[in-house]
Structure formats: C-alpha cells, structure tokens
PDB file of C-alpha atoms in Angstrom:
ATOM      1  CA  UNK A   1     139.533 231.535 -54.011  1.00  0.00           C
ATOM      2  CA  UNK A   2     136.915 233.926 -55.576  1.00  0.00           C
ATOM      3  CA  UNK A   3     134.290 231.732 -53.922  1.00  0.00           C
ATOM      4  CA  UNK A   4     135.995 232.240 -50.466  1.00  0.00           C
ATOM      5  CA  UNK A   5     136.339 235.960 -50.732  1.00  0.00           C
ATOM      6  CA  UNK A   6     132.535 236.420 -51.493  1.00  0.00           C
ATOM      7  CA  UNK A   7     131.971 233.872 -48.977  1.00  0.00           C
ATOM      8  CA  UNK A   8     134.062 236.161 -46.534  1.00  0.00           C
ATOM      9  CA  UNK A   9     132.552 239.374 -47.830  1.00  0.00           C
ATOM     10  CA  UNK A  10     129.024 238.192 -47.278  1.00  0.00           C
ATOM     11  CA  UNK A  11     129.661 237.393 -44.051  1.00  0.00           C
ATOM     12  CA  UNK A  12     131.466 241.083 -43.437  1.00  0.00           C
ATOM     13  CA  UNK A  13     128.250 242.527 -44.750  1.00  0.00           C
ATOM     14  CA  UNK A  14     126.047 240.811 -42.548  1.00  0.00           C
ATOM     15  CA  UNK A  15     127.628 242.105 -39.341  1.00  0.00           C
ATOM     16  CA  UNK A  16     125.874 245.437 -40.677  1.00  0.00           C
ATOM     17  CA  UNK A  17     122.406 244.630 -42.084  1.00  0.00           C
ATOM     18  CA  UNK A  18     121.033 242.300 -39.510  1.00  0.00           C
ATOM     19  CA  UNK A  19     120.053 243.598 -36.174  1.00  0.00           C
ATOM     20  CA  UNK A  20     121.505 241.071 -33.416  1.00  0.00           C
ATOM     21  CA  UNK A  21     118.558 242.179 -30.897  1.00  0.00           C
ATOM     22  CA  UNK A  22     115.792 239.591 -30.237  1.00  0.00           C
ATOM     23  CA  UNK A  23     112.428 239.990 -31.640  1.00  0.00           C
ATOM     24  CA  UNK A  24     109.438 237.896 -30.500  1.00  0.00           C
ATOM     25  CA  UNK A  25     106.659 239.952 -31.464  1.00  0.00           C
ATOM     26  CA  UNK A  26     105.471 241.288 -35.078  1.00  0.00           C
ATOM     27  CA  UNK A  27     102.583 243.779 -36.198  1.00  0.00           C
ATOM     28  CA  UNK A  28     101.440 243.975 -39.988  1.00  0.00           C
ATOM     29  CA  UNK A  29     100.450 247.290 -41.164  1.00  0.00           C
ATOM     30  CA  UNK A  30      98.114 246.852 -44.020  1.00  0.00           C
ATOM     31  CA  UNK A  31      98.104 250.348 -45.833  1.00  0.00           C
ATOM     32  CA  UNK A  32      96.571 251.776 -49.137  1.00  0.00           C
ATOM     33  CA  UNK A  33     100.026 251.605 -50.419  1.00  0.00           C
ATOM     34  CA  UNK A  34     100.760 248.143 -49.553  1.00  0.00           C
ATOM     35  CA  UNK A  35     101.800 246.205 -46.696  1.00  0.00           C
ATOM     36  CA  UNK A  36     104.846 246.929 -44.053  1.00  0.00           C
ATOM     37  CA  UNK A  37     105.962 244.278 -41.501  1.00  0.00           C
ATOM     38  CA  UNK A  38     107.204 245.271 -38.277  1.00  0.00           C
ATOM     39  CA  UNK A  39     109.507 243.441 -36.044  1.00  0.00           C
ATOM     40  CA  UNK A  40     109.219 244.767 -32.219  1.00  0.00           C
ATOM     41  CA  UNK A  41     112.444 244.357 -30.256  1.00  0.00           C
ATOM     42  CA  UNK A  42     112.576 242.666 -26.584  1.00  0.00           C
ATOM     43  CA  UNK A  43     115.101 245.416 -25.398  1.00  0.00           C
ATOM     44  CA  UNK A  44     112.555 247.808 -25.775  1.00  0.00           C
ATOM     45  CA  UNK A  45     109.879 246.213 -23.450  1.00  0.00           C
ATOM     46  CA  UNK A  46     107.836 249.361 -22.376  1.00  0.00           C
ATOM     47  CA  UNK A  47     107.612 250.578 -26.043  1.00  0.00           C
ATOM     48  CA  UNK A  48     106.744 247.036 -27.409  1.00  0.00           C
ATOM     49  CA  UNK A  49     104.218 246.215 -24.968  1.00  0.00           C
ATOM     50  CA  UNK A  50     102.494 249.548 -25.591  1.00  0.00           C
ATOM     51  CA  UNK A  51     102.652 249.229 -29.278  1.00  0.00           C
ATOM     52  CA  UNK A  52     101.215 245.639 -28.963  1.00  0.00           C
ATOM     53  CA  UNK A  53      98.282 247.152 -26.653  1.00  0.00           C
ATOM     54  CA  UNK A  54      97.539 249.854 -28.948  1.00  0.00           C
ATOM     55  CA  UNK A  55      97.542 247.571 -32.114  1.00  0.00           C
ATOM     56  CA  UNK A  56      94.955 244.718 -30.461  1.00  0.00           C
ATOM     57  CA  UNK A  57      92.788 247.905 -29.567  1.00  0.00           C
ATOM     58  CA  UNK A  58      92.351 248.919 -33.103  1.00  0.00           C
ATOM     59  CA  UNK A  59      93.964 252.524 -32.203  1.00  0.00           C
ATOM     60  CA  UNK A  60      96.021 252.407 -35.380  1.00  0.00           C
ATOM     61  CA  UNK A  61      93.256 251.111 -37.634  1.00  0.00           C
ATOM     62  CA  UNK A  62      92.135 253.808 -40.370  1.00  0.00           C
ATOM     63  CA  UNK A  63      94.969 256.509 -39.362  1.00  0.00           C
ATOM     64  CA  UNK A  64      97.105 258.235 -41.786  1.00  0.00           C
ATOM     65  CA  UNK A  65     100.708 258.855 -42.243  1.00  0.00           C
ATOM     66  CA  UNK A  66      99.963 262.314 -41.457  1.00  0.00           C
ATOM     67  CA  UNK A  67     103.601 263.869 -41.643  1.00  0.00           C
ATOM     68  CA  UNK A  68     106.028 262.659 -44.318  1.00  0.00           C
ATOM     69  CA  UNK A  69     109.375 264.094 -45.153  1.00  0.00           C
ATOM     70  CA  UNK A  70     111.568 263.098 -48.207  1.00  0.00           C
ATOM     71  CA  UNK A  71     115.177 261.189 -47.464  1.00  0.00           C
ATOM     72  CA  UNK A  72     113.668 261.291 -43.594  1.00  0.00           C
ATOM     73  CA  UNK A  73     110.882 259.446 -42.061  1.00  0.00           C
ATOM     74  CA  UNK A  74     107.268 258.577 -42.586  1.00  0.00           C
ATOM     75  CA  UNK A  75     105.023 259.188 -39.338  1.00  0.00           C
ATOM     76  CA  UNK A  76     101.866 258.269 -38.564  1.00  0.00           C
ATOM     77  CA  UNK A  77      99.929 257.647 -34.948  1.00  0.00           C
ATOM     78  CA  UNK A  78      97.816 260.915 -34.727  1.00  0.00           C
ATOM     79  CA  UNK A  79      94.431 260.034 -33.152  1.00  0.00           C
ATOM     80  CA  UNK A  80      92.876 262.849 -34.904  1.00  0.00           C
ATOM     81  CA  UNK A  81      93.954 261.609 -38.350  1.00  0.00           C
ATOM     82  CA  UNK A  82      91.138 258.900 -38.647  1.00  0.00           C
ATOM     83  CA  UNK A  83      88.309 261.317 -39.562  1.00  0.00           C
ATOM     84  CA  UNK A  84      90.424 264.162 -41.028  1.00  0.00           C
ATOM     85  CA  UNK A  85      89.369 266.462 -43.860  1.00  0.00           C
ATOM     86  CA  UNK A  86      91.588 267.324 -46.954  1.00  0.00           C
ATOM     87  CA  UNK A  87      93.873 270.336 -45.579  1.00  0.00           C
ATOM     88  CA  UNK A  88      93.256 269.604 -42.018  1.00  0.00           C
ATOM     89  CA  UNK A  89      96.432 269.981 -40.473  1.00  0.00           C
ATOM     90  CA  UNK A  90      97.755 267.101 -38.274  1.00  0.00           C
ATOM     91  CA  UNK A  91     100.073 266.178 -35.589  1.00  0.00           C
ATOM     92  CA  UNK A  92      98.696 266.766 -31.992  1.00  0.00           C
ATOM     93  CA  UNK A  93      96.484 263.753 -31.719  1.00  0.00           C
ATOM     94  CA  UNK A  94      97.715 261.311 -28.870  1.00  0.00           C
ATOM     95  CA  UNK A  95      96.548 259.884 -25.468  1.00  0.00           C
ATOM     96  CA  UNK A  96      97.190 261.314 -22.148  1.00  0.00           C
ATOM     97  CA  UNK A  97     100.268 259.420 -21.027  1.00  0.00           C
ATOM     98  CA  UNK A  98     104.115 258.864 -22.400  1.00  0.00           C
ATOM     99  CA  UNK A  99     106.594 256.505 -22.147  1.00  0.00           C
ATOM    100  CA  UNK A 100     110.163 256.657 -20.425  1.00  0.00           C
ATOM    101  CA  UNK A 101     112.637 256.716 -22.781  1.00  0.00           C
ATOM    102  CA  UNK A 102     114.651 253.091 -23.690  1.00  0.00           C
ATOM    103  CA  UNK A 103     117.666 254.334 -25.512  1.00  0.00           C
ATOM    104  CA  UNK A 104     119.752 251.236 -26.364  1.00  0.00           C
ATOM    105  CA  UNK A 105     123.071 252.166 -27.984  1.00  0.00           C
ATOM    106  CA  UNK A 106     124.801 251.100 -29.975  1.00  0.00           C
ATOM    107  CA  UNK A 107     122.702 248.073 -30.386  1.00  0.00           C
ATOM    108  CA  UNK A 108     119.539 250.039 -31.392  1.00  0.00           C
ATOM    109  CA  UNK A 109     119.817 252.957 -33.525  1.00  0.00           C
ATOM    110  CA  UNK A 110     118.224 254.867 -36.593  1.00  0.00           C
ATOM    111  CA  UNK A 111     119.152 252.921 -39.633  1.00  0.00           C
ATOM    112  CA  UNK A 112     116.959 252.881 -42.614  1.00  0.00           C
ATOM    113  CA  UNK A 113     113.699 250.733 -41.700  1.00  0.00           C
ATOM    114  CA  UNK A 114     114.234 251.507 -37.631  1.00  0.00           C
ATOM    115  CA  UNK A 115     110.716 252.231 -36.086  1.00  0.00           C
ATOM    116  CA  UNK A 116     110.897 254.555 -33.209  1.00  0.00           C
ATOM    117  CA  UNK A 117     108.386 256.634 -31.194  1.00  0.00           C
ATOM    118  CA  UNK A 118     107.723 260.414 -31.639  1.00  0.00           C
ATOM    119  CA  UNK A 119     107.697 262.792 -28.749  1.00  0.00           C
ATOM    120  CA  UNK A 120     107.320 266.454 -27.930  1.00  0.00           C
ATOM    121  CA  UNK A 121     110.597 268.459 -28.142  1.00  0.00           C
ATOM    122  CA  UNK A 122     113.213 269.069 -25.391  1.00  0.00           C
ATOM    123  CA  UNK A 123     111.988 272.346 -24.492  1.00  0.00           C
ATOM    124  CA  UNK A 124     108.805 271.065 -23.311  1.00  0.00           C
ATOM    125  CA  UNK A 125     110.021 267.354 -22.738  1.00  0.00           C
ATOM    126  CA  UNK A 126     113.560 267.588 -21.303  1.00  0.00           C
ATOM    127  CA  UNK A 127     113.229 263.630 -20.006  1.00  0.00           C
ATOM    128  CA  UNK A 128     112.576 262.732 -23.620  1.00  0.00           C
ATOM    129  CA  UNK A 129     109.545 260.894 -22.729  1.00  0.00           C
ATOM    130  CA  UNK A 130     107.755 258.817 -25.648  1.00  0.00           C
ATOM    131  CA  UNK A 131     104.437 259.759 -27.369  1.00  0.00           C
ATOM    132  CA  UNK A 132     101.859 257.161 -26.400  1.00  0.00           C
ATOM    133  CA  UNK A 133     100.947 256.356 -29.797  1.00  0.00           C
ATOM    134  CA  UNK A 134     102.655 258.402 -32.645  1.00  0.00           C
ATOM    135  CA  UNK A 135     105.456 256.458 -34.328  1.00  0.00           C
ATOM    136  CA  UNK A 136     107.670 256.988 -37.476  1.00  0.00           C
ATOM    137  CA  UNK A 137     109.770 254.829 -39.725  1.00  0.00           C
ATOM    138  CA  UNK A 138     113.236 256.019 -40.719  1.00  0.00           C
ATOM    139  CA  UNK A 139     114.024 256.287 -44.345  1.00  0.00           C
ATOM    140  CA  UNK A 140     117.153 258.819 -43.922  1.00  0.00           C
ATOM    141  CA  UNK A 141     119.594 258.882 -46.824  1.00  0.00           C
ATOM    142  CA  UNK A 142     123.188 257.254 -47.532  1.00  0.00           C
ATOM    143  CA  UNK A 143     125.926 259.535 -45.309  1.00  0.00           C
ATOM    144  CA  UNK A 144     129.765 259.958 -46.510  1.00  0.00           C
ATOM    145  CA  UNK A 145     131.918 261.089 -43.757  1.00  0.00           C
ATOM    146  CA  UNK A 146     131.286 264.865 -44.272  1.00  0.00           C
ATOM    147  CA  UNK A 147     127.740 264.139 -43.691  1.00  0.00           C
ATOM    148  CA  UNK A 148     128.459 261.986 -40.420  1.00  0.00           C
ATOM    149  CA  UNK A 149     130.609 264.561 -39.036  1.00  0.00           C
ATOM    150  CA  UNK A 150     127.818 267.083 -39.476  1.00  0.00           C
ATOM    151  CA  UNK A 151     125.258 264.610 -37.654  1.00  0.00           C
ATOM    152  CA  UNK A 152     127.651 263.933 -34.867  1.00  0.00           C
ATOM    153  CA  UNK A 153     127.994 267.682 -34.226  1.00  0.00           C
ATOM    154  CA  UNK A 154     124.074 267.730 -33.918  1.00  0.00           C
ATOM    155  CA  UNK A 155     124.504 264.889 -31.552  1.00  0.00           C
ATOM    156  CA  UNK A 156     127.133 266.522 -29.191  1.00  0.00           C
ATOM    157  CA  UNK A 157     125.014 269.676 -29.110  1.00  0.00           C
ATOM    158  CA  UNK A 158     121.722 267.860 -28.415  1.00  0.00           C
ATOM    159  CA  UNK A 159     123.267 265.315 -25.874  1.00  0.00           C
ATOM    160  CA  UNK A 160     126.236 267.453 -24.231  1.00  0.00           C
ATOM    161  CA  UNK A 161     128.519 264.838 -25.697  1.00  0.00           C
ATOM    162  CA  UNK A 162     127.061 261.721 -24.147  1.00  0.00           C
ATOM    163  CA  UNK A 163     126.150 259.915 -27.373  1.00  0.00           C
ATOM    164  CA  UNK A 164     128.833 258.758 -29.837  1.00  0.00           C
ATOM    165  CA  UNK A 165     128.467 256.872 -33.195  1.00  0.00           C
ATOM    166  CA  UNK A 166     130.403 253.799 -33.084  1.00  0.00           C
ATOM    167  CA  UNK A 167     132.589 252.570 -36.289  1.00  0.00           C
ATOM    168  CA  UNK A 168     129.795 250.075 -36.716  1.00  0.00           C
ATOM    169  CA  UNK A 169     127.092 252.659 -36.703  1.00  0.00           C
ATOM    170  CA  UNK A 170     128.841 254.909 -39.071  1.00  0.00           C
ATOM    171  CA  UNK A 171     129.631 251.858 -41.569  1.00  0.00           C
ATOM    172  CA  UNK A 172     125.681 251.244 -41.735  1.00  0.00           C
ATOM    173  CA  UNK A 173     124.779 254.629 -42.124  1.00  0.00           C
ATOM    174  CA  UNK A 174     127.354 254.630 -45.079  1.00  0.00           C
ATOM    175  CA  UNK A 175     125.909 251.755 -46.634  1.00  0.00           C
ATOM    176  CA  UNK A 176     122.667 251.537 -45.763  1.00  0.00           C
ATOM    177  CA  UNK A 177     121.299 254.877 -44.721  1.00  0.00           C
ATOM    178  CA  UNK A 178     119.282 256.229 -41.946  1.00  0.00           C
ATOM    179  CA  UNK A 179     119.309 259.384 -39.476  1.00  0.00           C
ATOM    180  CA  UNK A 180     122.015 259.382 -37.419  1.00  0.00           C
ATOM    181  CA  UNK A 181     121.414 262.955 -35.848  1.00  0.00           C
ATOM    182  CA  UNK A 182     118.218 261.729 -33.886  1.00  0.00           C
ATOM    183  CA  UNK A 183     120.519 258.803 -32.173  1.00  0.00           C
ATOM    184  CA  UNK A 184     120.279 258.872 -28.124  1.00  0.00           C
ATOM    185  CA  UNK A 185     117.356 261.208 -28.396  1.00  0.00           C
ATOM    186  CA  UNK A 186     114.281 259.289 -29.722  1.00  0.00           C
ATOM    187  CA  UNK A 187     113.445 255.364 -28.731  1.00  0.00           C
ATOM    188  CA  UNK A 188     113.978 252.772 -31.526  1.00  0.00           C
ATOM    189  CA  UNK A 189     111.923 250.140 -30.692  1.00  0.00           C
ATOM    190  CA  UNK A 190     111.401 247.871 -34.080  1.00  0.00           C
ATOM    191  CA  UNK A 191     112.273 247.282 -37.594  1.00  0.00           C
ATOM    192  CA  UNK A 192     110.686 247.032 -40.860  1.00  0.00           C
ATOM    193  CA  UNK A 193     111.532 243.268 -41.925  1.00  0.00           C
ATOM    194  CA  UNK A 194     109.080 243.272 -44.943  1.00  0.00           C
ATOM    195  CA  UNK A 195     107.677 246.498 -47.260  1.00  0.00           C
ATOM    196  CA  UNK A 196     110.685 248.598 -47.082  1.00  0.00           C
ATOM    197  CA  UNK A 197     109.999 249.354 -50.686  1.00  0.00           C
ATOM    198  CA  UNK A 198     106.327 250.398 -49.150  1.00  0.00           C
ATOM    199  CA  UNK A 199     108.229 253.133 -46.853  1.00  0.00           C
ATOM    200  CA  UNK A 200     110.211 254.355 -49.925  1.00  0.00           C
ATOM    201  CA  UNK A 201     107.194 255.132 -52.296  1.00  0.00           C
ATOM    202  CA  UNK A 202     105.351 256.597 -49.277  1.00  0.00           C
ATOM    203  CA  UNK A 203     108.378 258.990 -48.130  1.00  0.00           C
ATOM    204  CA  UNK A 204     108.618 260.222 -51.953  1.00  0.00           C
ATOM    205  CA  UNK A 205     104.922 261.422 -52.079  1.00  0.00           C
ATOM    206  CA  UNK A 206     104.029 264.986 -52.700  1.00  0.00           C
ATOM    207  CA  UNK A 207     103.237 266.791 -49.243  1.00  0.00           C
ATOM    208  CA  UNK A 208     101.697 270.043 -48.426  1.00  0.00           C
ATOM    209  CA  UNK A 209     103.744 272.569 -46.419  1.00  0.00           C
ATOM    210  CA  UNK A 210     102.750 270.999 -43.349  1.00  0.00           C
ATOM    211  CA  UNK A 211     104.232 267.777 -44.636  1.00  0.00           C
ATOM    212  CA  UNK A 212     100.931 265.913 -45.031  1.00  0.00           C
ATOM    213  CA  UNK A 213     100.993 264.124 -48.107  1.00  0.00           C
ATOM    214  CA  UNK A 214      98.325 265.558 -50.650  1.00  0.00           C
ATOM    215  CA  UNK A 215      96.889 262.204 -51.452  1.00  0.00           C
ATOM    216  CA  UNK A 216      96.015 260.356 -48.303  1.00  0.00           C
ATOM    217  CA  UNK A 217      97.739 257.169 -47.634  1.00  0.00           C
ATOM    218  CA  UNK A 218      96.359 255.365 -44.522  1.00  0.00           C
ATOM    219  CA  UNK A 219      96.650 252.404 -42.058  1.00  0.00           C
ATOM    220  CA  UNK A 220      93.388 250.146 -43.294  1.00  0.00           C
ATOM    221  CA  UNK A 221      94.478 247.887 -40.492  1.00  0.00           C
ATOM    222  CA  UNK A 222      96.988 247.180 -37.809  1.00  0.00           C
ATOM    223  CA  UNK A 223      97.484 243.371 -36.879  1.00  0.00           C
ATOM    224  CA  UNK A 224      99.659 241.324 -34.085  1.00  0.00           C
ATOM    225  CA  UNK A 225     100.676 238.559 -36.297  1.00  0.00           C
ATOM    226  CA  UNK A 226     103.150 237.242 -33.707  1.00  0.00           C
ATOM    227  CA  UNK A 227     102.685 237.929 -29.972  1.00  0.00           C
ATOM    228  CA  UNK A 228     104.810 237.438 -27.177  1.00  0.00           C
ATOM    229  CA  UNK A 229     104.986 233.932 -26.326  1.00  0.00           C
ATOM    230  CA  UNK A 230     103.772 234.448 -22.560  1.00  0.00           C
ATOM    231  CA  UNK A 231     101.002 236.842 -24.056  1.00  0.00           C
ATOM    232  CA  UNK A 232      99.445 233.596 -26.238  1.00  0.00           C
ATOM    233  CA  UNK A 233      98.863 231.392 -22.982  1.00  0.00           C
ATOM    234  CA  UNK A 234      96.741 234.360 -21.467  1.00  0.00           C
ATOM    235  CA  UNK A 235      92.965 234.302 -21.549  1.00  0.00           C
TER     236      UNK A 235
END
C-alpha cells in the first residue's frame, strides 16, 4: 500500500515538475561558474531560431552575466559586456532588431529555471517586443498564497486582467518557485535542463548598486549541442 501511494505521489508531482512542450534543440553555456545546459521550446520558434543563430555566430562567447538580482534572475547578452572594465555600467548593448512576443500561457511560464528574453519597458515598448540578444534565467522564490495574490495584482495591473495564473501554475510556484509577476509580459522560450545549481550560485553573488556582480561571471563559450532536425541536413 505504501508503495502504491508513493508511486501515485511521484506521478502527481511529475505533472508539475516536467515541461510538456517539445524541445528539439539545446545550447550549452560554458561559464566561469560552471556549465548550464538549456533546452529551447519549439512552441516559440522565432525566439528559438534567433537564440540558435546568435549562438552559432559566437555572439554570446565572452559575454558577462551583467545583471544579477538575488531571488529573482540572472541576465546576460549585453554585447557591450565582452570588453567591459570593472565598474562599467552595462545593460544597453544589443542589436538593432526586436522579436515579436510569443506568449504561450499557461504552458510556458516563469517557473524556476525558465529562460526568457529581456526587453524594453512598456513605456517605450507597448508591443512588448523582445530584445534581439539579451536573455535571463529565472530563479525567483518559493511562493505562498499571500505572495501569489500580490503577484496576481501586479499581473492584473500590467495586463488589464488578460492574464490569469492557473491552479497548476500556482502549484508550481508554491513547490518549485519562480517569478509569476512576469507572466504574460516576457517570452519564455527555454528551460535549464542541467546546471540549475550554477544559476543558484550566480544569483547569490554580491553585486554593485547597478546589479552587476562584483566578480565577473562570464560565458566562456556558447555551443549548439543539439540542433533542429531540419537544420542538420543543411549545408
């Protein structure tokens, strides 16, 4: 009987711990803090293809995690960070194009380990277009009913009530953690499948008043380790 209950409990938990989306491509970030392996969702093809393209071009090689906020997220992709000196303020380096949002709620949301594209704020970017190359990895925190209620208030205000947290999403936020107040406003296009402990170590680093780590954390190399099936046959 105990074994049956344990199996049922495991199956129940797996409903909330596993992404159900299709992931046919993966990128490995080799960083000075350790390796982070990211799987990209086929449900967000524009963001997936853009990330793969920039990785193959070597854009992310030698870039810093230039913005780190404890219990929130770690951010990279600032093209100016490659040769940044200590104390330089970062965050503006980017390319001259944007990507249309690909919100896929409730399937893809800001649970811990989610990878999403950064963007300019609504005041200058009402269409919520994604940055060309700056991305962030979610850490967040474990929530309770009170903190989720506050997050829902923020979501309602930001989206005019168009976005709601489902029961399943709330359960994940209460058991795994994340940043629910960003849902429906930033495109989640991937997830960390290995190296979440590296994300944790980075998000705990001491930073200056602009959220740049006092000790540089650099992406030494970004590599496509599993490409799209269609792309493999191209020459």
